[in-house]
Amino acid sequence: QVQLVESGGGLVQPGGSLRLSCVVSGSIFRFYVMGWYRQAPGNERELVARISDRGITNYVDAVKGRFTISRDNAKNTVYLQMNSLKPEDTAVYYCNLYPPHDSWGQGTQVTVSS
C-alpha cells in the first residue's frame, strides 16, 4: 500500500509562488513515475505534471513555463514548484503515481487570490 503525504499549499496572491512537497512511502519510489494532480471545485481531478523514474518531465499546456516538477529519490519526495500563479490555479493538489494508484492522500489546498 502506497502512502502519499502532500504539504506546502496555502493562500498566495496572483503572480506569487508556492512549492509543494509529497512524501511517498515504499522502498521502490525511485522506480515510480510520479504525477501532480489538481481538483478545482466542481471539476474532475486532472493531471498537471508528471516525472519519470529517469527525470523526464511533462506538463499540461496550462502550466507549462510556470510549474516545475522534480524529485529527490533519496528522500522519497516529489516536488512541484509553482510560479506566476493565477486564480485559475486554485485547487486541491494531490500527488500520486502515474497512472494513479487507487489510494490518494489528503491533498494540499492552493488558493490564488488577491
Tab-separated table of C-alpha atoms in Angstrom:
chain	number	residue	atom	x	y	z
A	1	GLN	CA	0.000	0.000	0.000
A	2	VAL	CA	1.491	3.294	-1.121
A	3	GLN	CA	1.024	6.231	1.240
A	4	LEU	CA	1.191	9.796	-0.018
A	5	VAL	CA	1.500	12.900	2.162
A	6	GLU	CA	1.253	16.294	0.461
A	7	SER	CA	2.186	19.638	2.002
A	8	GLY	CA	3.103	23.196	1.105
A	9	GLY	CA	-0.183	24.680	-0.014
A	10	GLY	CA	-1.582	27.996	1.137
A	11	LEU	CA	-3.038	31.337	0.167
A	12	VAL	CA	-0.993	33.370	-2.296
A	13	GLN	CA	-1.596	36.470	-4.386
A	14	PRO	CA	-1.683	36.282	-8.177
A	15	GLY	CA	1.860	36.217	-9.511
A	16	GLY	CA	3.167	34.560	-6.385
A	17	SER	CA	4.905	31.230	-5.868
A	18	LEU	CA	4.486	28.084	-3.819
A	19	ARG	CA	6.449	24.860	-3.538
A	20	LEU	CA	4.504	21.686	-2.879
A	21	SER	CA	6.079	18.545	-1.454
A	22	CYS	CA	4.882	14.951	-1.398
A	23	VAL	CA	6.489	12.198	0.633
A	24	VAL	CA	5.832	8.717	-0.712
A	25	SER	CA	6.159	5.505	1.270
A	26	GLY	CA	7.879	2.467	-0.173
A	27	SER	CA	11.380	1.381	-0.971
A	28	ILE	CA	10.896	1.352	-4.725
A	29	PHE	CA	9.921	5.015	-5.066
A	30	ARG	CA	12.794	5.576	-7.455
A	31	PHE	CA	11.091	3.324	-9.994
A	32	TYR	CA	7.745	5.135	-9.885
A	33	VAL	CA	6.523	7.572	-12.474
A	34	MET	CA	5.017	10.307	-10.310
A	35	GLY	CA	2.399	12.914	-11.047
A	36	TRP	CA	0.894	16.024	-9.536
A	37	TYR	CA	-2.850	16.327	-9.977
A	38	ARG	CA	-5.345	19.001	-9.009
A	39	GLN	CA	-9.070	19.265	-8.460
A	40	ALA	CA	-10.888	22.573	-8.506
A	41	PRO	CA	-14.426	22.906	-7.083
A	42	GLY	CA	-16.946	21.410	-9.480
A	43	ASN	CA	-14.240	19.938	-11.703
A	44	GLU	CA	-12.763	16.496	-12.139
A	45	ARG	CA	-9.279	15.782	-10.904
A	46	GLU	CA	-6.710	16.406	-13.619
A	47	LEU	CA	-3.046	15.651	-14.129
A	48	VAL	CA	-0.892	18.783	-14.321
A	49	ALA	CA	2.638	17.368	-14.425
A	50	ARG	CA	4.483	14.088	-14.288
A	51	ILE	CA	8.074	12.937	-13.938
A	52	SER	CA	9.507	9.613	-14.974
A	53	ASP	CA	11.900	7.460	-12.991
A	54	ARG	CA	14.666	8.991	-15.115
A	55	GLY	CA	13.551	12.576	-14.551
A	56	ILE	CA	11.778	13.190	-17.845
A	57	THR	CA	9.003	15.699	-17.289
A	58	ASN	CA	5.701	16.505	-18.968
A	59	TYR	CA	3.233	19.300	-18.299
A	60	VAL	CA	-0.242	20.254	-19.377
A	61	ASP	CA	-0.326	23.373	-21.514
A	62	ALA	CA	-1.989	25.449	-18.787
A	63	VAL	CA	1.078	25.235	-16.521
A	64	LYS	CA	3.958	24.987	-18.987
A	65	GLY	CA	6.652	27.542	-18.254
A	66	ARG	CA	5.239	28.252	-14.779
A	67	PHE	CA	5.356	24.922	-12.901
A	68	THR	CA	8.335	22.627	-12.417
A	69	ILE	CA	8.102	19.061	-11.151
A	70	SER	CA	11.151	17.439	-9.607
A	71	ARG	CA	12.035	14.515	-7.387
A	72	ASP	CA	14.558	13.509	-4.742
A	73	ASN	CA	14.790	9.733	-4.696
A	74	ALA	CA	16.942	9.751	-1.559
A	75	LYS	CA	14.053	11.409	0.297
A	76	ASN	CA	11.175	9.594	-1.443
A	77	THR	CA	9.836	13.045	-2.267
A	78	VAL	CA	8.368	14.712	-5.329
A	79	TYR	CA	8.046	18.487	-5.584
A	80	LEU	CA	6.005	20.963	-7.571
A	81	GLN	CA	7.421	24.471	-7.835
A	82	MET	CA	4.636	26.802	-8.903
A	83	ASN	CA	5.487	30.293	-10.125
A	84	SER	CA	3.401	33.088	-11.646
A	85	LEU	CA	0.318	31.648	-10.028
A	86	LYS	CA	-3.089	32.574	-11.394
A	87	PRO	CA	-6.548	32.462	-9.788
A	88	GLU	CA	-7.422	29.549	-12.057
A	89	ASP	CA	-4.677	27.509	-10.379
A	90	THR	CA	-6.810	27.426	-7.236
A	91	ALA	CA	-7.461	23.776	-6.382
A	92	VAL	CA	-6.607	20.937	-4.060
A	93	TYR	CA	-3.322	19.474	-5.263
A	94	TYR	CA	-2.506	15.782	-4.945
A	95	CYS	CA	0.438	13.642	-5.844
A	96	ASN	CA	0.141	10.050	-6.960
A	97	LEU	CA	1.767	7.558	-9.211
A	98	TYR	CA	1.165	7.867	-12.929
A	99	PRO	CA	-1.172	6.256	-13.790
A	100	PRO	CA	-2.657	6.921	-10.355
A	101	HIS	CA	-2.813	4.362	-7.586
A	102	ASP	CA	-6.264	3.723	-6.092
A	103	SER	CA	-5.315	5.337	-2.792
A	104	TRP	CA	-4.976	9.132	-2.630
A	105	GLY	CA	-3.528	11.364	0.064
A	106	GLN	CA	-5.385	14.213	1.715
A	107	GLY	CA	-4.091	16.760	-0.763
A	108	THR	CA	-2.989	20.314	-0.096
A	109	GLN	CA	-5.136	23.369	-0.774
A	110	VAL	CA	-3.746	26.090	-3.036
A	111	THR	CA	-5.716	29.324	-3.184
A	112	VAL	CA	-4.647	32.132	-5.501
A	113	SER	CA	-6.488	35.310	-4.681
A	114	SER	CA	-5.894	38.981	-4.043
